[in-house]
Coordinates of C-alpha atoms in Angstrom, one line a residue:
X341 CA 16.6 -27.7 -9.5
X342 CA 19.2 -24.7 -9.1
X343 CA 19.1 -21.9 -12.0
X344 CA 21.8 -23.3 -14.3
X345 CA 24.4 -20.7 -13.3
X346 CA 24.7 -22.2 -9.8
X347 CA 26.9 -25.0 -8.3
X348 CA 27.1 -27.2 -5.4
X349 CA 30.0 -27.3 -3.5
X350 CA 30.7 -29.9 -0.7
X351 CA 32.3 -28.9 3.2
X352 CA 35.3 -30.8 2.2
X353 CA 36.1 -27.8 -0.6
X354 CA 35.3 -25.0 1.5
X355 CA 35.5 -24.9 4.8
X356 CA 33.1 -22.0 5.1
X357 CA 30.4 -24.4 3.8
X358 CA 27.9 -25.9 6.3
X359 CA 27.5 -29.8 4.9
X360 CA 24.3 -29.9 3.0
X361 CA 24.1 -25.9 2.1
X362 CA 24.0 -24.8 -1.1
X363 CA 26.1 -22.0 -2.1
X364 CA 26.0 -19.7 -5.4
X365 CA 28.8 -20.6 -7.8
X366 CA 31.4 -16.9 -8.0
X367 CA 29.6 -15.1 -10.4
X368 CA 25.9 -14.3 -10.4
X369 CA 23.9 -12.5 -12.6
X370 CA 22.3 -9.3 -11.6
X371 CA 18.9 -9.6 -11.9
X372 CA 17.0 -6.6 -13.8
X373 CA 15.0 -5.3 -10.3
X374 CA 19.0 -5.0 -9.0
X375 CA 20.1 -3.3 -11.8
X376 CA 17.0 -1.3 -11.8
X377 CA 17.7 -0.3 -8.1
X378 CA 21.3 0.4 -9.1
X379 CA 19.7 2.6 -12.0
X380 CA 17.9 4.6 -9.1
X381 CA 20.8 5.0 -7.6
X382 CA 22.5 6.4 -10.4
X383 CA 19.4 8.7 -11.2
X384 CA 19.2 10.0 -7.6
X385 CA 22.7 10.0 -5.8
X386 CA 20.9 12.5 -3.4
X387 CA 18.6 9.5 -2.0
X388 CA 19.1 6.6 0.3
X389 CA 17.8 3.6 -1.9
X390 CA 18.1 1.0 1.7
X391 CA 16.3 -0.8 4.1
X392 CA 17.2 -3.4 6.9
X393 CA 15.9 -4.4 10.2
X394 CA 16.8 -4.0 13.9
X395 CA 17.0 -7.1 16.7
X396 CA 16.8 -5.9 20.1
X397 CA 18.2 -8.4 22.5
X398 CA 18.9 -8.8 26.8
X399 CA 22.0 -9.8 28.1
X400 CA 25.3 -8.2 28.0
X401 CA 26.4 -6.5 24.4
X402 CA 29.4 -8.3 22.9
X403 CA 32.6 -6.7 22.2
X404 CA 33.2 -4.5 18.9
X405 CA 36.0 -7.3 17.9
X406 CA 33.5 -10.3 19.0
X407 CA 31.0 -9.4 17.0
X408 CA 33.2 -8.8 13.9
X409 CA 34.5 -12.3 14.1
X410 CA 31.2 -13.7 14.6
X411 CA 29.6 -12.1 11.6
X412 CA 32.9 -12.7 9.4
X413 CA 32.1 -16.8 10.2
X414 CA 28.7 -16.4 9.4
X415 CA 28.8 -14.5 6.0
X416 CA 30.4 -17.9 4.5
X417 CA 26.5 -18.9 4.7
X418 CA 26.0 -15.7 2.7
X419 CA 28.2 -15.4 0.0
X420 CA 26.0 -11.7 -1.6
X421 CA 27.7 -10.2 1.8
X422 CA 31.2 -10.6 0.3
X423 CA 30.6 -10.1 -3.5
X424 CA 29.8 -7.1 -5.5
X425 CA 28.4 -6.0 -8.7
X426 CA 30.7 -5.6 -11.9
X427 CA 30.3 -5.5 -15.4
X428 CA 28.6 -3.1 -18.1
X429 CA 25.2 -4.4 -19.8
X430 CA 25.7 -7.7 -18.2
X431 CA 26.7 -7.0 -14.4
X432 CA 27.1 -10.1 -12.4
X433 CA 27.8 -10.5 -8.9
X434 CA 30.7 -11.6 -7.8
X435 CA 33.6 -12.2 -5.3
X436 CA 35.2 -8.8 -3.5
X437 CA 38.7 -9.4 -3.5
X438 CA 39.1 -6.1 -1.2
X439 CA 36.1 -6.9 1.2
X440 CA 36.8 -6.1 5.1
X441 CA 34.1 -7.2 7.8
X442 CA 35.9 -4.4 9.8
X443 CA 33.8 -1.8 7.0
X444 CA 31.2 -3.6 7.6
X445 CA 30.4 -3.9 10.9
X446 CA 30.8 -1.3 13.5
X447 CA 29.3 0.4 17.0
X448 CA 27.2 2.9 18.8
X449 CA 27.8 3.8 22.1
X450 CA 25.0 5.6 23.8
X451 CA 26.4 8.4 26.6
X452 CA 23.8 6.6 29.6
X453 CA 20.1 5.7 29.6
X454 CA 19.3 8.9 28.0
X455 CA 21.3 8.5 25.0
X456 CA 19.3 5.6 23.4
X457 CA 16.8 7.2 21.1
X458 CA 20.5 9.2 19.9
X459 CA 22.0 6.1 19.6
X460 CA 19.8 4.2 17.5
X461 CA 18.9 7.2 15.4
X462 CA 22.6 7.5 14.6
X463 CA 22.9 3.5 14.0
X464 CA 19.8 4.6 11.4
X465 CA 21.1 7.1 9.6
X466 CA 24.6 6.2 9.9
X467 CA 26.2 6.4 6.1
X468 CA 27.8 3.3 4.3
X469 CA 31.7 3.1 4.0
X470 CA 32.5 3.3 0.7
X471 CA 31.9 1.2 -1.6
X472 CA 30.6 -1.0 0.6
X473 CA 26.3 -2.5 -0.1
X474 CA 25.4 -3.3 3.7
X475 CA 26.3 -2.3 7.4
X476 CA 25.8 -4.1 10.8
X477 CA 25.8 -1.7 13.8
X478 CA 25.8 -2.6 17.4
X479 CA 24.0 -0.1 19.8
X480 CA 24.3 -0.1 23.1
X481 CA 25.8 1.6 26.2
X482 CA 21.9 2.8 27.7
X483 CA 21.5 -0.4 29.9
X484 CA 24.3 -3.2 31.3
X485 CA 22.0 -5.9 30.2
X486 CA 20.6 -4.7 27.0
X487 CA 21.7 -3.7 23.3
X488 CA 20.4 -3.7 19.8
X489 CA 22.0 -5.0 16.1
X490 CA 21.1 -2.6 13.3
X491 CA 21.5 -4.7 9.8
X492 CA 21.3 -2.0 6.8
X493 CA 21.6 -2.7 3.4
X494 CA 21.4 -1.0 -0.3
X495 CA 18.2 -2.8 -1.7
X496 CA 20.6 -3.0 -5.2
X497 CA 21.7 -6.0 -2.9
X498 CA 18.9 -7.7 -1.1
X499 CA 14.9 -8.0 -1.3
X500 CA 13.1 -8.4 2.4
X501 CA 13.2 -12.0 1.8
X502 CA 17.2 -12.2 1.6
X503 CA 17.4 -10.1 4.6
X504 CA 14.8 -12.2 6.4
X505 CA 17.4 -14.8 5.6
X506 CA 20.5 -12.8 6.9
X507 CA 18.8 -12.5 10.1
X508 CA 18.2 -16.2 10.5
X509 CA 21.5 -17.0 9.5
X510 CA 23.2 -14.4 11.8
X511 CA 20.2 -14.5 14.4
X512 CA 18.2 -17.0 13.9
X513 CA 17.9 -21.0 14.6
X514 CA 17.5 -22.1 11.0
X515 CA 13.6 -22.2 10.7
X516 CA 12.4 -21.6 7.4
X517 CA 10.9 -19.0 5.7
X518 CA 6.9 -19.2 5.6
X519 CA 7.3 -17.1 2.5
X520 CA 4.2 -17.8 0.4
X521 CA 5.4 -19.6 -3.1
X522 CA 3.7 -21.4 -5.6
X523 CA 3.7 -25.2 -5.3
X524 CA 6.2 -27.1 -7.3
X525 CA 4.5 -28.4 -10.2
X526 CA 1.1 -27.5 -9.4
X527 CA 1.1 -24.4 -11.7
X528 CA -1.1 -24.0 -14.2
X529 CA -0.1 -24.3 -17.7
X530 CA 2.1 -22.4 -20.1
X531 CA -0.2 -20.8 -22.2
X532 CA -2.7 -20.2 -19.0
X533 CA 0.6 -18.9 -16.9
X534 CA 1.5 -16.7 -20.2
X535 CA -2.2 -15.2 -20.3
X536 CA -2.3 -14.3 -16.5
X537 CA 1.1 -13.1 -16.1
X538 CA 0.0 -10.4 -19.4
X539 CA -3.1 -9.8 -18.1
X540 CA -1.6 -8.9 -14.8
X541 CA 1.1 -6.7 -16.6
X542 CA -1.2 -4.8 -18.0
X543 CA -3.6 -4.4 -15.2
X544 CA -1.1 -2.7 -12.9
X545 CA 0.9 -0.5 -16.1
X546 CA -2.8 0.9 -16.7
X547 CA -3.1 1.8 -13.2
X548 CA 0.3 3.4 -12.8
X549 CA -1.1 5.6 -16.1
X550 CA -4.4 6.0 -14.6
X551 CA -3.2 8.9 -11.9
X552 CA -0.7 10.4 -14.3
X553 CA -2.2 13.7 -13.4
X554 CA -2.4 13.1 -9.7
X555 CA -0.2 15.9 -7.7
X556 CA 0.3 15.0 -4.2
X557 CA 0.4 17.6 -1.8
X558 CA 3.9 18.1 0.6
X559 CA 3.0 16.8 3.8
X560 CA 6.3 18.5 5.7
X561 CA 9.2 19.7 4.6
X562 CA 11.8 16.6 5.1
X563 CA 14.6 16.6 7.1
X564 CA 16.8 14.0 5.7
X565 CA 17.1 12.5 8.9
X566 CA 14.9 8.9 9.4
X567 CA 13.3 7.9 13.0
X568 CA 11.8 4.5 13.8
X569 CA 8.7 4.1 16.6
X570 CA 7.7 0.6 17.1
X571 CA 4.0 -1.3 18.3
X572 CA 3.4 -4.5 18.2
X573 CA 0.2 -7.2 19.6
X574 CA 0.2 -10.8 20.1
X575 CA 0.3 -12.5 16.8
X576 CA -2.9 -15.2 17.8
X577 CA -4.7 -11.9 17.2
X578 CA -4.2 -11.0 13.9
X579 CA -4.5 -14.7 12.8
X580 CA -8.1 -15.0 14.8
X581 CA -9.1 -11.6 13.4
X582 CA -8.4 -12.4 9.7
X583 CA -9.6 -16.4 10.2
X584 CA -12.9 -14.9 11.3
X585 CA -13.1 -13.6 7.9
X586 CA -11.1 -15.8 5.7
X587 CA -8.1 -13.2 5.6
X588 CA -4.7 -13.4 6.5
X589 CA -2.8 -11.5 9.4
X590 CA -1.2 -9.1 6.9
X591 CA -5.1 -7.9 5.9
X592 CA -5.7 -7.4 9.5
X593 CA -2.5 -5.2 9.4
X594 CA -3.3 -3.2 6.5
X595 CA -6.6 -2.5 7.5
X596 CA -5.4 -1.6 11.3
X597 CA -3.2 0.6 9.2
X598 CA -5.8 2.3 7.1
X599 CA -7.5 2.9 10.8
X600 CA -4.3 4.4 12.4
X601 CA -3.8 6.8 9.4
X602 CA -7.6 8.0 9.9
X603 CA -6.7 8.5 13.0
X604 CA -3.8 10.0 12.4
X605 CA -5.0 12.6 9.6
X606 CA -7.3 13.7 12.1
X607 CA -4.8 14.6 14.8
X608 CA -2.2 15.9 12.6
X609 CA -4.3 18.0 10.5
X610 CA -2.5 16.1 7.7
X611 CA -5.4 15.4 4.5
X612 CA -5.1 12.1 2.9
X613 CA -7.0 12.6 -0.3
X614 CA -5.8 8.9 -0.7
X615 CA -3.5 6.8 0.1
X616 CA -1.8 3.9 -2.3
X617 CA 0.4 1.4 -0.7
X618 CA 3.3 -0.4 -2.4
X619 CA 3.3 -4.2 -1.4
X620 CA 6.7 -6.1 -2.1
X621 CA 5.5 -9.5 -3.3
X622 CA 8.6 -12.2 -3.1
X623 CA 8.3 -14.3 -6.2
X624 CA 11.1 -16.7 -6.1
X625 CA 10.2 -20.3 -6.9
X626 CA 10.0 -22.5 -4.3
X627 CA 13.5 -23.9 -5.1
X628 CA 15.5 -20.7 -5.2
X629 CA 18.3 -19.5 -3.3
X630 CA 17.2 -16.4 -1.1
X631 CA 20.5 -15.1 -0.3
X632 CA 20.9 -13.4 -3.8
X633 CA 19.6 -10.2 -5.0
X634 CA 15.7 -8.7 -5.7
X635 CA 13.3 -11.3 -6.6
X636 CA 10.2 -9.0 -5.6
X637 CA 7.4 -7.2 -7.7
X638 CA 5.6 -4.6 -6.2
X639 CA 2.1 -4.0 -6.2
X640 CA 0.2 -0.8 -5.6
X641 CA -3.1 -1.2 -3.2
X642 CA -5.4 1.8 -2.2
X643 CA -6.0 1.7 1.6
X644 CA -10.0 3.3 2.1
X645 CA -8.8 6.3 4.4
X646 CA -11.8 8.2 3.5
X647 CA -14.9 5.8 4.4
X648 CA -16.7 7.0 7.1
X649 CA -15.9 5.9 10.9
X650 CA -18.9 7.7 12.4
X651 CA -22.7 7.9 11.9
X652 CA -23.9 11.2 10.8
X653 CA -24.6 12.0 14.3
X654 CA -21.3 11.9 15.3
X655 CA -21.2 8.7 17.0
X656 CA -18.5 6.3 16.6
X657 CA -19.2 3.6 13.8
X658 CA -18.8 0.4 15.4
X659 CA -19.0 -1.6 12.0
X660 CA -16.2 0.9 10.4
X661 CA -13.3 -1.3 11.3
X662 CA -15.1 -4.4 9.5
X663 CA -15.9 -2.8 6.4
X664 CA -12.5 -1.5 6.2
X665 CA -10.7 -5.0 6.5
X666 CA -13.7 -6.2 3.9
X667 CA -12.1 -3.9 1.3
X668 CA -8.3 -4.7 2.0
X669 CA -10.0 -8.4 1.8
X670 CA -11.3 -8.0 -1.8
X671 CA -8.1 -6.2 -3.2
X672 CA -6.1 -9.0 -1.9
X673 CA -7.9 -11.5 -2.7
X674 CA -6.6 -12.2 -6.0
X675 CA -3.2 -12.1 -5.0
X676 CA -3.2 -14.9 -2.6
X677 CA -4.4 -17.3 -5.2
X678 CA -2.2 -19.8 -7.0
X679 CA -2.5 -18.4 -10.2
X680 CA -1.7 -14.9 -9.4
X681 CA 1.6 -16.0 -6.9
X682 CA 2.2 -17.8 -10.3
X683 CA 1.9 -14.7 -12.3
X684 CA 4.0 -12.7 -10.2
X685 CA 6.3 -15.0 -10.4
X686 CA 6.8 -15.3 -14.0
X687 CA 6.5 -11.7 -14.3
X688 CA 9.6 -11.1 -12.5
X689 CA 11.5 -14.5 -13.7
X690 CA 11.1 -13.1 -17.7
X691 CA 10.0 -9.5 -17.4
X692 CA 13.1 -7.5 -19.5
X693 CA 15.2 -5.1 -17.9
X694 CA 13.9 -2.0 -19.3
X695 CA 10.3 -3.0 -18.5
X696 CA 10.8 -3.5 -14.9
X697 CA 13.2 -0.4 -14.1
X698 CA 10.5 1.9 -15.8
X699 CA 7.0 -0.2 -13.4
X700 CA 9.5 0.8 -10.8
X701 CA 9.8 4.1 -11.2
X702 CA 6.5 4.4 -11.7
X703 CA 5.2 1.9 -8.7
X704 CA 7.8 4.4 -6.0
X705 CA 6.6 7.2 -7.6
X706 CA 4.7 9.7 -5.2
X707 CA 2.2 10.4 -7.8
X708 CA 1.3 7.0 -7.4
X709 CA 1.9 5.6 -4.0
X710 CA 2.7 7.6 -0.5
X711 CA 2.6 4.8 1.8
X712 CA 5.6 1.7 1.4
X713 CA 4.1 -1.1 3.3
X714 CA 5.7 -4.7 3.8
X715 CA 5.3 -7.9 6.3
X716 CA 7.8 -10.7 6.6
X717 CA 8.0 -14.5 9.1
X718 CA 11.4 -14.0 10.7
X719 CA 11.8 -16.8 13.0
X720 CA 10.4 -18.1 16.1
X721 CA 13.7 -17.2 17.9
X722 CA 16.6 -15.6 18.0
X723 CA 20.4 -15.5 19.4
X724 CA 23.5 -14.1 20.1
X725 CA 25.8 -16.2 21.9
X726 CA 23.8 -16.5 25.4
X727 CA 21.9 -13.4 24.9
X728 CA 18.3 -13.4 23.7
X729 CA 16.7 -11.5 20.6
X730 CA 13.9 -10.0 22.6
X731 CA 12.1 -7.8 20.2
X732 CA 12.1 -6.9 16.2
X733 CA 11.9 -4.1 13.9
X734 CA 11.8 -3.9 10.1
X735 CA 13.5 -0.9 8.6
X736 CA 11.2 -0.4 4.9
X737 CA 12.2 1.8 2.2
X738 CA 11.7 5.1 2.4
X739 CA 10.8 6.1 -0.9
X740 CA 11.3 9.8 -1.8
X741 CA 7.1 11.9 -1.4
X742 CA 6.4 9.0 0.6
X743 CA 4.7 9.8 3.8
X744 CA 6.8 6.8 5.5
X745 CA 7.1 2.5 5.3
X746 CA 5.5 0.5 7.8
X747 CA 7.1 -3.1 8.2
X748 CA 5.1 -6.0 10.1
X749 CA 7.7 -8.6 11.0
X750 CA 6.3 -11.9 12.7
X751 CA 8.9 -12.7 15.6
X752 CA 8.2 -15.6 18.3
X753 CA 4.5 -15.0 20.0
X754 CA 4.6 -11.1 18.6
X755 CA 3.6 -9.1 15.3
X756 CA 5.7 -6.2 15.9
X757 CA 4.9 -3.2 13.5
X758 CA 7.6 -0.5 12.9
X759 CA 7.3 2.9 11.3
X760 CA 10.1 4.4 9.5
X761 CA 9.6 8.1 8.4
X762 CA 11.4 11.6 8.1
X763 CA 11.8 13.1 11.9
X764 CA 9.7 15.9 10.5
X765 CA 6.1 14.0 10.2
X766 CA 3.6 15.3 11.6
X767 CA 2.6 13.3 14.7
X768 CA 4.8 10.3 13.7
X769 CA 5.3 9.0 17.1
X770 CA 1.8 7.9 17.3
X771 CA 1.4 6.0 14.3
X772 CA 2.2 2.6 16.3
X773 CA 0.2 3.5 19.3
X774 CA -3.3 4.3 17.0
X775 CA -2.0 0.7 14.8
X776 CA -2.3 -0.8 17.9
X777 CA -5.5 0.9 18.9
X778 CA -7.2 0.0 15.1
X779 CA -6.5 -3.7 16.0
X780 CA -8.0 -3.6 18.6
X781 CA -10.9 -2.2 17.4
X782 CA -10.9 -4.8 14.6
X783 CA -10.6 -7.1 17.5
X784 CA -13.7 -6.2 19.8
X785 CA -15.9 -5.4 16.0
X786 CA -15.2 -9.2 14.8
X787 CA -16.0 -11.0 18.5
X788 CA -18.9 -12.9 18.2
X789 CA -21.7 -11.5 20.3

């Protein structure tokens, strides 16, 4: 069933409506991760609290004015698009009587094949108009037969799970979501859901307290300018990597990601006493809309960046890349389970508002995490018009004393890893090339010999 404050409303009374969609009545609670994001906001009008995601795609670009009307026919799909937040201690979302697709949407030419990287990087760290929560650029101008779609957005106003949405509404060919959610009625219950979802509250709150003396060392001295580089492998390989092992594809990631960043502490000259990795968990039920709000909890995971990858001799350690994914394996463990998706869930469904702006703090904290890493199934393909969506890129949070976010987005045959950091990092260029290299090592370690 639909949360109560949610209506149906049939094609014949809205035109906008696809038959068969369900659409969010006008008004919509906030839920207390927005408001905490919106609190963040308020806290720290020096940061950029947003994220998004980049489709890169062959074929002529459209015009400005095309692609305006396109996206202002899709958004009645996506009614968040066109509302806003109002309201003191009880902000709701709803309808923006002044909303404009034309300060929403808008372009970057690039001056010839040179100007792409400048491009992009502008479409990146281009600034919202006012008052508006999300932006869709499109980039193009290097190539005749090739341009890009930048989707930004104010995470006050979307989880990755709603934007994984946007993009296969806009882009996309309607497959759903292989989000991970518990299965309807199969919970365990009340009292055993009450008991884990407590235990699990206070696991992760005593962690968050555990480094309260922890002082991370400055890395660089940012920029306030944010750069993407991009990798990506066939996706058959993470799946046979982490099968071989009874993992998934996103342990194979985060231990290819502990590998790069031993890597890449070595070349920078950059120590990693230790690195702690947010992970956004979606936790909407399996009958929720996805086109509204935060519905994530995020959990904190140390990556082993300090086991050993060589024998004392020197020699490389051929069993390094094995033991690494083992210990992702065990931390994760847990948390693809039934009864820990389940607590996650209910965590976020009940937890009060003051409770989960103050874990979030103290989750994005650097004294607590340096490292914001996320995966998300887009779609098996993509379109606009008779041009192809060629290649993807998730754009993660970057959290202020973080080093950078990584995002892992599954697209057609590829798993296409994206690094988002400040241009001043150390050696950040070569974060995807050594992820790519770490698989691979994880690839030859677990072939059978």
């Amino acid at each position: 069933m639909p949360d109560s404050d949610q209506s149906t409303r049939s094609a014949s009374s809205d035109p906008s409506v696809r038959p068969g969609r369900s659409v969010p009545a006008p008004r919509h609670p906030a839920h207390p991760v927005d408001r905490a994001f919106l609190n963040l906001e308020r806290r720290r009008p020096d940061v950029r609290w947003d994220a998004g995601g980049v489709a890169y795609l062959s074929g002529p670009p459209p015009a400005l004015a095309d692609l305006r009307a396109y996206v202002g026919f899709r958004l009645g799909d996506l009614p968040l698009l066109t509302s806003r937040v109002e309201g003191g201690r009880r902000p709701r979302w709803q309808p923006d009587a002044d909303f404009a697709v034309e300060r929403h949407v808008h372009e970057v030419v690039a001056d010839g094949p040179d100007a792409w990287d400048s491009a992009l990087n502008t479409a990146l760290n281009a600034p919202f108009a006012p008052g508006a929560y999300w932006g869709v650029w499109l980039v193009h101008g290097h190539a005749p037969d090739a341009y890009a779609v930048c989707y930004r957005f104010r995470h006050a106003c979307q989880d990755g799970s709603a934007a994984a949405m946007t993009f296969r509404t806009m882009l996309g060919e309607g497959e759903p979501s292989a989000r991970p959610v518990p299965g309807r009625g199969r919970g365990a219950g009340v009292p055993r859901r009450v008991g884990a979802a407590v235990g699990l509250a206070t696991k992760f709150v005593a962690g968050s307290l555990a480094v309260r003396g922890y002082r991370p060392d400055a890395a660089f001295v940012p920029s306030g300018e944010q750069r993407l580089w991009r990798g990506r492998v066939a996706v058959d390989t993470l799946r046979r990597i982490g099968a071989a092992r009874d993992g998934s594809a996103h342990d194979v990631h985060l231990a290819a990601l502990t590998g790069a960043l031993s890597a890449w502490s070595a070349r920078s000259g950059v120590p990693l006493p230790r690195v702690t990795a947010v992970l956004p968990v979606d936790a909407r039920r399996a009958d929720e809309e996805q086109t509204w709000g935060n519905r994530c909890f995020a959990l904190p995971l140390e990556l082993p960046v300090g086991a050993a990858s060589h024998h004392p001799d020197g020699s490389p350690d051929a069993e390094a890349p094995l033991r690494r994914l083992d210990h992702v394996m065990a931390a994760t463990r847990k948390l693809r389970g039934e009864t820990w998706r389940q607590a996650i869930q209910d965590l976020v469904r009940f937890m009060p508002g003051r409770p989960t702006e103050w874990y979030l703090r103290r989750v994005l904290s650097p004294r607590l995490t340096n490292v914001m890493a996320t995966s998300m199934p887009l779609a098996d393909r993509g379109s606009l018009g008779e041009t192809q969506v060629t290649g993807t890129a998730l754009l993660p949070l970057l959290v202020p004393g973080h080093l950078f976010g990584v995002g892992l987005s599954f697209f057609g045959d590829w798993a296409e890893v994206s690094f988002v950091a400040d241009r001043a990092l150390p050696l950040g260029g070569l974060l995807p090339e050594l992820w790519e290299q770490a698989v691979e090592e994880l690839d030859l370690s677990s072939a059978p010999v």
